[in-house]
XYZ file of C-alpha atoms in Angstrom:
558
model
C 0.000 0.000 0.000
C 0.956 3.647 -0.431
C 2.014 5.021 2.965
C 2.495 8.678 2.054
C 3.414 11.070 -0.729
C 5.318 14.363 -0.781
C 4.950 16.787 -3.701
C 7.029 19.889 -4.415
C 6.511 22.461 -7.180
C 4.158 20.295 -9.232
C 1.400 22.251 -10.944
C -0.208 24.596 -8.415
C 1.231 22.664 -5.456
C 4.268 24.411 -3.963
C 4.883 21.839 -1.247
C 2.457 19.393 0.293
C 2.467 15.994 1.941
C -0.311 13.484 2.555
C -0.509 10.235 4.480
C -2.749 7.464 3.221
C -4.587 4.984 5.394
C -5.851 1.542 4.526
C -9.282 1.320 2.946
C -10.849 4.090 0.882
C -9.314 7.568 0.706
C -10.965 10.355 -1.278
C -9.429 13.595 -2.504
C -11.784 16.501 -3.018
C -11.450 20.220 -3.615
C -12.595 22.997 -5.837
C -11.837 22.962 -9.544
C -8.275 24.114 -10.167
C -7.141 23.398 -6.610
C -4.756 20.677 -7.768
C -6.541 17.393 -6.996
C -5.312 15.823 -10.197
C -1.735 16.870 -9.386
C -1.736 14.142 -6.713
C -2.641 11.634 -9.409
C -0.044 13.185 -11.710
C 2.540 12.669 -8.960
C 1.525 9.028 -8.617
C 1.798 8.573 -12.372
C 5.358 9.908 -12.201
C 6.138 7.394 -9.453
C 4.670 4.734 -11.733
C 7.248 5.590 -14.409
C 4.902 7.762 -16.476
C 6.026 10.386 -18.978
C 7.712 13.428 -17.490
C 6.140 16.693 -18.672
C 8.132 19.880 -18.037
C 4.924 21.925 -18.340
C 3.815 20.422 -15.016
C 6.658 22.167 -13.154
C 5.269 25.080 -11.127
C 5.868 28.510 -12.655
C 9.132 29.987 -11.362
C 10.459 26.674 -9.994
C 13.539 24.879 -11.324
C 12.136 21.404 -10.880
C 9.198 19.398 -9.552
C 9.720 16.491 -7.160
C 7.513 13.636 -5.973
C 8.366 11.047 -3.315
C 6.244 8.144 -2.167
C 6.702 5.388 0.423
C 5.251 1.949 -0.202
C 4.714 -0.927 2.219
C 4.333 -4.271 0.484
C 4.888 -7.948 1.150
C 5.036 -8.805 -2.539
C 8.245 -10.679 -3.327
C 8.179 -9.474 -6.950
C 8.276 -5.829 -5.815
C 11.183 -6.538 -3.472
C 13.044 -8.308 -6.295
C 12.806 -5.210 -8.503
C 14.336 -3.079 -5.726
C 17.074 -5.615 -4.984
C 17.926 -5.987 -8.685
C 19.093 -2.338 -8.779
C 20.902 -2.504 -5.430
C 18.155 -0.655 -3.538
C 17.066 -1.390 0.026
C 14.046 -0.828 2.231
C 14.179 1.922 4.861
C 14.270 1.369 8.631
C 10.507 0.708 8.607
C 10.774 -1.949 5.919
C 9.169 0.385 3.371
C 10.378 1.272 -0.114
C 10.923 4.895 -1.127
C 10.348 5.832 -4.763
C 10.990 9.364 -6.033
C 11.020 11.314 -9.264
C 12.182 14.783 -10.251
C 11.360 16.708 -13.419
C 13.333 19.839 -14.301
C 11.847 22.854 -16.038
C 14.082 21.913 -18.978
C 12.407 18.508 -19.225
C 15.117 16.295 -17.675
C 13.804 13.548 -15.453
C 15.510 11.539 -12.709
C 14.136 8.522 -10.869
C 15.194 6.840 -7.623
C 14.127 3.596 -5.970
C 15.299 2.264 -2.625
C 18.050 4.896 -2.497
C 19.408 4.120 -5.985
C 19.200 6.111 -9.212
C 17.222 4.060 -11.741
C 15.616 4.480 -15.186
C 11.982 5.594 -15.085
C 11.058 2.201 -16.558
C 12.314 0.536 -13.358
C 9.831 2.605 -11.361
C 7.216 1.255 -13.764
C 8.322 -2.320 -13.063
C 8.156 -1.724 -9.320
C 4.814 0.096 -9.338
C 3.207 -2.604 -11.498
C 3.267 -4.802 -8.388
C 1.971 -2.219 -5.897
C 0.051 0.523 -7.711
C -2.593 0.823 -10.434
C -3.770 4.225 -11.682
C -7.132 4.514 -13.457
C -8.053 7.689 -15.280
C -9.760 8.711 -18.484
C -6.772 7.603 -20.569
C -6.852 4.244 -18.786
C -10.537 3.918 -19.636
C -9.629 4.378 -23.286
C -7.016 1.640 -22.964
C -9.825 -0.653 -21.817
C -11.142 -0.427 -25.397
C -7.954 -2.008 -26.794
C -8.333 -5.721 -27.677
C -5.113 -6.698 -25.878
C -6.337 -5.047 -22.653
C -9.661 -6.849 -22.931
C -7.865 -10.157 -23.466
C -5.706 -9.454 -20.405
C -8.861 -8.785 -18.354
C -10.296 -12.181 -19.327
C -7.041 -13.901 -18.354
C -6.960 -12.048 -15.004
C -10.512 -13.137 -14.227
C -9.544 -16.792 -13.874
C -6.232 -17.546 -12.076
C -6.008 -21.033 -13.626
C -5.604 -19.491 -17.091
C -2.089 -18.290 -16.253
C -0.677 -21.837 -16.218
C -2.540 -22.848 -19.387
C -1.295 -19.724 -21.164
C 2.288 -20.313 -20.035
C 2.161 -23.882 -21.375
C 0.795 -22.641 -24.691
C 3.413 -19.872 -24.958
C 6.232 -22.399 -24.554
C 4.722 -24.575 -27.302
C 4.234 -21.541 -29.576
C 7.849 -20.432 -29.173
C 9.159 -23.947 -29.882
C 7.034 -24.198 -33.048
C 7.994 -20.710 -34.222
C 11.729 -21.362 -33.859
C 11.525 -24.645 -35.763
C 9.304 -23.117 -38.462
C 11.673 -20.171 -38.922
C 14.639 -22.530 -39.192
C 12.858 -24.695 -41.782
C 11.800 -21.645 -43.822
C 15.330 -20.244 -43.742
C 16.867 -23.490 -44.930
C 14.385 -24.093 -47.734
C 14.158 -20.521 -49.064
C 17.896 -19.769 -48.943
C 19.400 -23.051 -50.041
C 21.780 -21.487 -52.589
C 23.028 -18.805 -50.205
C 23.380 -21.331 -47.412
C 25.302 -23.710 -49.665
C 27.776 -20.935 -50.492
C 28.130 -20.104 -46.821
C 28.661 -23.793 -46.013
C 31.508 -23.971 -48.555
C 33.140 -20.861 -47.084
C 32.921 -22.110 -43.528
C 34.076 -25.610 -44.458
C 37.123 -24.220 -46.298
C 38.056 -22.134 -43.251
C 37.620 -25.044 -40.852
C 39.777 -27.263 -43.096
C 42.453 -24.558 -43.339
C 42.631 -24.284 -39.558
C 42.600 -28.068 -39.266
C 45.619 -28.410 -41.576
C 47.672 -26.088 -39.376
C 46.255 -27.745 -36.221
C 47.208 -25.003 -33.765
C 47.272 -25.650 -30.030
C 45.789 -23.251 -27.453
C 48.325 -20.527 -26.592
C 50.825 -21.856 -29.135
C 51.490 -18.436 -30.712
C 52.527 -16.977 -27.354
C 54.734 -19.965 -26.548
C 56.439 -19.695 -29.940
C 57.432 -16.075 -29.318
C 59.227 -17.129 -26.122
C 60.881 -20.126 -27.816
C 62.101 -18.109 -30.801
C 63.628 -15.438 -28.567
C 65.454 -18.171 -26.649
C 66.679 -19.884 -29.819
C 68.011 -16.611 -31.236
C 70.106 -16.053 -28.070
C 70.805 -19.705 -27.250
C 74.638 -19.487 -27.357
C 74.746 -16.422 -25.116
C 72.255 -17.964 -22.710
C 74.188 -21.253 -22.534
C 77.484 -19.489 -21.816
C 75.962 -17.310 -19.087
C 74.266 -20.257 -17.366
C 77.369 -22.471 -17.587
C 79.638 -19.735 -16.136
C 77.246 -19.155 -13.266
C 76.959 -22.886 -12.548
C 80.756 -23.318 -12.566
C 81.175 -20.478 -10.091
C 78.505 -21.819 -7.795
C 79.160 -25.534 -8.020
C 82.766 -25.648 -9.363
C 84.460 -27.319 -12.365
C 87.827 -27.353 -14.123
C 87.335 -23.987 -15.817
C 88.103 -22.172 -12.537
C 91.365 -24.044 -11.899
C 92.180 -24.497 -8.242
C 89.584 -21.961 -7.039
C 86.973 -23.535 -4.815
C 83.280 -23.393 -5.705
C 81.030 -20.851 -3.965
C 78.847 -23.622 -2.546
C 81.889 -25.277 -0.899
C 83.142 -22.033 0.622
C 79.671 -21.168 1.947
C 79.304 -24.662 3.398
C 82.676 -24.364 5.211
C 81.744 -20.924 6.599
C 78.405 -22.203 7.809
C 79.954 -25.248 9.496
C 82.454 -23.021 11.323
C 79.761 -20.871 12.886
C 76.775 -23.150 13.476
C 76.841 -24.515 17.010
C 79.079 -21.728 18.336
C 78.615 -20.891 22.034
C 78.338 -17.242 21.013
C 74.738 -16.491 20.129
C 75.647 -13.839 17.587
C 77.997 -16.148 15.669
C 75.515 -19.003 15.854
C 72.823 -16.744 14.374
C 75.135 -15.761 11.541
C 75.854 -19.442 10.977
C 72.131 -20.175 10.646
C 71.794 -17.421 8.062
C 74.762 -18.816 6.114
C 73.156 -22.262 6.261
C 69.990 -20.831 4.640
C 72.055 -19.126 1.963
C 73.969 -22.361 1.296
C 70.655 -24.185 0.806
C 69.428 -21.509 -1.613
C 72.687 -21.674 -3.582
C 72.290 -25.473 -3.902
C 68.772 -24.974 -5.270
C 70.023 -22.384 -7.755
C 72.761 -24.750 -8.893
C 70.204 -27.507 -9.527
C 67.934 -25.122 -11.481
C 70.879 -23.874 -13.544
C 71.690 -27.475 -14.471
C 68.085 -28.104 -15.511
C 68.027 -24.882 -17.522
C 71.193 -25.885 -19.390
C 69.736 -29.283 -20.219
C 66.518 -27.667 -21.529
C 68.283 -25.314 -23.949
C 67.607 -26.478 -27.529
C 70.498 -28.221 -29.212
C 68.854 -28.814 -32.621
C 70.391 -26.299 -35.100
C 67.268 -26.547 -37.334
C 64.728 -25.806 -34.592
C 64.908 -22.006 -34.992
C 64.082 -22.188 -38.692
C 61.257 -24.657 -38.064
C 59.831 -22.448 -35.316
C 59.896 -19.365 -37.560
C 58.040 -21.272 -40.290
C 55.467 -22.458 -37.743
C 55.032 -18.896 -36.527
C 54.279 -17.756 -40.075
C 51.655 -20.490 -40.476
C 49.942 -19.330 -37.282
C 50.090 -15.691 -38.376
C 48.252 -16.630 -41.574
C 45.380 -17.832 -39.382
C 45.392 -14.852 -37.006
C 45.307 -12.453 -39.940
C 42.118 -14.105 -41.248
C 40.094 -15.270 -38.286
C 41.056 -13.708 -34.958
C 43.682 -11.695 -33.088
C 45.340 -14.744 -31.517
C 45.284 -18.524 -31.749
C 42.838 -18.917 -28.867
C 40.474 -16.651 -30.814
C 41.048 -18.696 -33.992
C 40.092 -21.899 -32.176
C 36.961 -20.234 -30.745
C 35.994 -19.026 -34.254
C 36.487 -22.573 -35.603
C 34.199 -24.039 -32.919
C 31.516 -21.418 -33.597
C 31.775 -22.041 -37.331
C 31.405 -25.782 -36.820
C 28.298 -25.196 -34.698
C 26.874 -22.869 -37.350
C 27.491 -25.506 -40.021
C 25.274 -27.916 -38.125
C 22.384 -25.441 -38.408
C 22.942 -24.889 -42.132
C 22.640 -28.399 -43.427
C 20.206 -28.254 -46.370
C 20.370 -31.878 -47.418
C 17.072 -33.588 -48.266
C 17.359 -35.900 -45.261
C 17.885 -33.057 -42.798
C 15.062 -30.956 -44.291
C 12.657 -33.882 -44.126
C 13.558 -34.509 -40.510
C 13.164 -30.821 -39.675
C 9.793 -30.682 -41.449
C 8.556 -33.561 -39.309
C 9.642 -31.693 -36.165
C 7.803 -28.562 -37.322
C 4.610 -30.541 -37.910
C 4.814 -32.205 -34.501
C 5.497 -28.872 -32.774
C 2.544 -27.312 -34.602
C 0.316 -30.174 -33.493
C 1.359 -29.616 -29.874
C 0.818 -25.863 -30.174
C -2.656 -26.242 -31.685
C -3.703 -28.616 -28.909
C -2.513 -26.237 -26.200
C -4.123 -23.266 -27.983
C -7.408 -25.165 -28.014
C -7.137 -25.773 -24.257
C -6.433 -22.065 -23.723
C -9.414 -21.034 -25.840
C -11.677 -23.402 -23.905
C -10.506 -21.942 -20.583
C -10.996 -18.389 -21.875
C -14.519 -19.047 -23.112
C -15.502 -20.368 -19.717
C -13.868 -17.379 -18.001
C -15.510 -14.958 -20.462
C -18.956 -16.339 -19.663
C -18.399 -15.900 -15.924
C -16.873 -12.438 -16.390
C -19.832 -11.310 -18.495
C -22.273 -12.430 -15.829
C -20.384 -10.867 -12.912
C -19.708 -7.508 -14.589
C -23.308 -7.291 -15.775
C -24.491 -7.766 -12.201
C -22.143 -5.022 -11.069
C -23.205 -2.478 -13.696
C -26.854 -3.176 -12.868
C -25.987 -1.959 -9.390
C -24.308 1.102 -10.905
C -27.544 2.516 -12.299
C -27.281 0.686 -15.625
C -30.194 -1.757 -15.063
C -30.908 -2.341 -18.744
C -27.313 -2.910 -19.836
C -25.382 -6.129 -20.204
C -21.703 -6.720 -20.871
C -20.893 -9.594 -23.179
C -17.327 -10.849 -23.590
C -16.956 -12.278 -27.085
C -14.092 -14.711 -27.803
C -13.178 -14.966 -31.485
C -10.719 -17.026 -33.474
C -7.496 -15.230 -34.389
C -4.060 -15.930 -35.846
C -1.709 -17.880 -33.611
C 0.493 -15.547 -31.597
C 2.343 -15.558 -28.299
C -0.964 -14.829 -26.502
C -2.911 -17.665 -28.125
C -5.346 -18.003 -31.020
C -8.035 -15.725 -29.588
C -9.120 -12.130 -29.746
C -11.565 -10.578 -27.312
C -14.222 -7.936 -27.792
C -16.203 -6.403 -24.947
C -19.741 -5.626 -26.068
C -22.301 -3.488 -24.286
C -25.828 -4.473 -25.240
C -24.565 -6.371 -28.269
C -22.410 -3.546 -29.641
C -18.646 -2.945 -29.315
C -17.902 -1.120 -26.071
C -16.028 1.644 -27.908
C -19.155 2.831 -29.734
C -21.870 1.776 -27.310
C -20.684 3.335 -24.034
C -20.684 6.991 -23.050
C -17.859 8.380 -20.916
C -19.827 7.848 -17.714
C -20.866 4.329 -18.707
C -17.286 3.460 -19.622
C -16.169 4.642 -16.170
C -18.737 2.411 -14.522
C -17.821 -0.602 -16.657
C -14.175 -0.121 -15.697
C -15.057 0.136 -12.013
C -17.231 -2.963 -12.279
C -14.333 -4.838 -13.860
C -11.972 -3.788 -11.062
C -14.481 -4.916 -8.420
C -14.807 -8.304 -10.134
C -11.085 -8.716 -10.850
C -9.799 -7.462 -7.488
C -7.667 -10.204 -5.928
C -7.600 -8.733 -2.416
C -3.795 -8.602 -2.203
C -3.679 -5.156 -0.621
C -2.468 -3.347 -3.744
C -3.157 0.370 -4.194
C -5.770 1.376 -6.767
C -6.090 5.015 -7.797
C -9.225 6.263 -9.580
C -9.210 9.712 -11.155
C -12.677 11.051 -12.042
C -14.109 7.527 -12.253
C -17.475 9.131 -11.463
C -17.334 11.586 -14.386
C -20.715 12.058 -16.035
C -22.770 10.354 -13.318
C -24.839 11.498 -10.392
C -27.768 10.624 -8.167
C -28.268 6.910 -7.475
C -25.404 5.940 -9.795
C -23.043 8.065 -7.696
C -24.194 6.323 -4.498
C -23.639 2.921 -6.081
C -20.143 3.946 -7.209
C -19.383 4.941 -3.626
C -20.622 1.561 -2.386
C -18.533 -0.360 -4.945
C -15.426 1.600 -4.097
C -16.008 0.995 -0.370
C -16.424 -2.737 -1.009
C -13.299 -2.772 -3.153
C -11.449 -1.042 -0.310
C -12.194 -3.859 2.149
C -9.338 -5.839 0.574
C -7.344 -3.157 -1.269
C -6.166 0.355 -0.650
C -8.287 2.616 -2.858
C -7.597 6.317 -3.555
C -10.252 8.280 -5.442
C -10.297 11.807 -6.843
C -13.969 12.776 -6.864
C -16.347 15.718 -7.106
C -19.370 13.745 -5.875
C -20.404 13.927 -2.206
C -22.168 10.557 -2.579
C -18.770 8.960 -3.243
C -16.807 10.982 -0.693
C -19.219 10.007 2.086
C -18.080 6.346 1.869
C -14.400 7.111 2.488
C -12.390 5.930 5.472
C -10.157 8.968 5.057
C -10.930 12.289 3.394
C -8.148 14.522 2.045
C -9.020 18.025 0.934
C -6.967 19.962 -1.612
C -7.359 23.700 -1.037
C -6.083 26.604 -3.084
C -4.699 29.730 -1.481
C -3.558 32.486 -3.826
C -1.253 30.721 -6.266
C -0.477 27.496 -4.367
C -2.354 24.459 -3.086
C -2.117 22.278 -0.011
C -3.532 18.928 1.133
C -5.150 18.475 4.535
C -6.712 15.481 6.297
C -10.273 16.317 7.354
C -11.821 15.461 10.700
C -15.349 14.042 10.871
C -16.882 17.493 11.372
C -14.781 18.957 8.578
C -15.851 16.124 6.319
C -19.506 17.033 6.841
C -18.666 20.663 6.041
C -16.912 19.571 2.822
C -19.824 17.302 1.838
C -22.193 20.237 2.338
C -19.994 22.383 0.069
C -19.998 19.638 -2.553
C -23.811 19.511 -2.358
C -24.115 22.497 -4.681
C -22.387 24.844 -2.261
C -24.753 24.334 0.686
C -22.061 24.524 3.369
C -23.405 27.828 4.728
C -26.936 26.555 5.370
C -28.346 24.432 8.157
C -30.310 22.406 5.611
C -27.176 21.705 3.602
C -25.209 20.600 6.655
C -28.092 18.425 7.850
C -28.299 16.784 4.434
C -24.526 16.251 4.424
C -24.620 14.751 7.945
C -27.371 12.330 6.942
C -25.450 11.304 3.810
C -22.248 10.842 5.810
C -23.862 8.814 8.632
C -25.718 6.515 6.260
C -22.631 5.851 4.128
C -20.402 5.199 7.151
C -22.970 2.743 8.540
C -22.803 0.793 5.274
C -18.987 0.848 5.388
C -19.087 -0.574 8.924
C -21.409 -3.321 7.691
C -18.982 -4.171 4.889
C -16.168 -4.555 7.428
C -18.183 -6.513 9.996
C -17.238 -10.193 10.336
C -19.649 -12.578 8.657
C -21.946 -14.529 10.968
C -22.662 -17.188 8.394
């Protein structure tokens, strides 16, 4: 649920904050006071388009911040995916700024994020309904989504179908590519096969080019290296080339023996150090001997190595920067060859796979259509019952399921019809608002999400307005509902009433007490706040609505 919102320099609002309770909250106020700016702020938090014209005149930027409390794992995953965290109360802070120049910045859980990430997060915790959203309800894809939402079991059936559709589409695309581009593929096969054969003839080993550089450098300096190593070994370990001079290892060993075990601690310590040095010199002598033995003795090896280096360079000039890259290119080319086989046998086998995948997809599409038709029948009945209660007693919503081309969503298209005609042409603005509200009441899953309705009661009044208030109050028993309204019949059903007032050139939001709520209802009743009759009427409306709300919340005795 939405815990609170803070707005700065947005529209006519200079700075204002509002806390939201559970249940139904209404926002009222005179025209131009800035009620819709609260909804605009929520749309910004939902990742909506940033409009520089919404920045208050004279301000450099507008800012909106909202705190959300939710137990939804999906919402938490979005925050965690960007490195954000919850605050000390376990709530998530989302914010958005819009500069007068049109630049927008978004933040979630203390991290800067793209506006689209706010949209991902808000999709799990917040739904905003306004006149534009009502128009979206006319889109076939939105109507299809509503049918799928109406029956939870459809989600699994649709997922199964989507997997089958993707498998069929990939196989069908592969088959079409191979059959329609046989000549081009054959030429590509020849090119790849030639390259693979060329690499195979050289047969390079991983890292061989680097190893060859080291070997060639050693071969070019082999005589100098051998002389240096032999001289060092003779000096350390001794041989005839030094005449009667003793080897360094022998002299160090004699010095160490003379000192180790001395009664003088200082000499004994020096003896230990000499012993360590003697050991290191012995190790060096052994490594020098190994090094000398490893030096190449073949006089032809340098020439052979240079030729091998040229062969490798031919490959690195064509296929990659080094031999490891050449080998990776060869493996990728071999894998690509497997997918380019256009022989009759392979095509026949692939065609059989396509046909089997299509058979599976059609069967799963049929199961999805069956589930949707059942859901559509139930949805039609439930929404019709709801709109009858919203002062549309002679109207009926019919959800028509029609056959369509296979796509990732199935083989169905949906059309909502009001009294047998497409909803787009049959419903007025007020009727469309009521149909949308009826759908939300039917589809509400009671997960505590926040639903925002902006002018959902546009174009209605009288009994219809009372019924809208009742439906919103019922919806708010399991969800947080925030409504911008101009109808006292709707406002009377609220658990919390926020009033947006305009003073000079700015607006502010205040939480009304019970007495203040009656005053505001009287004002909304055609400006009757300054009459006893108006206040009495408002009090009666308020008391009756609140009694119904209490009845909605009372535990069932059945």
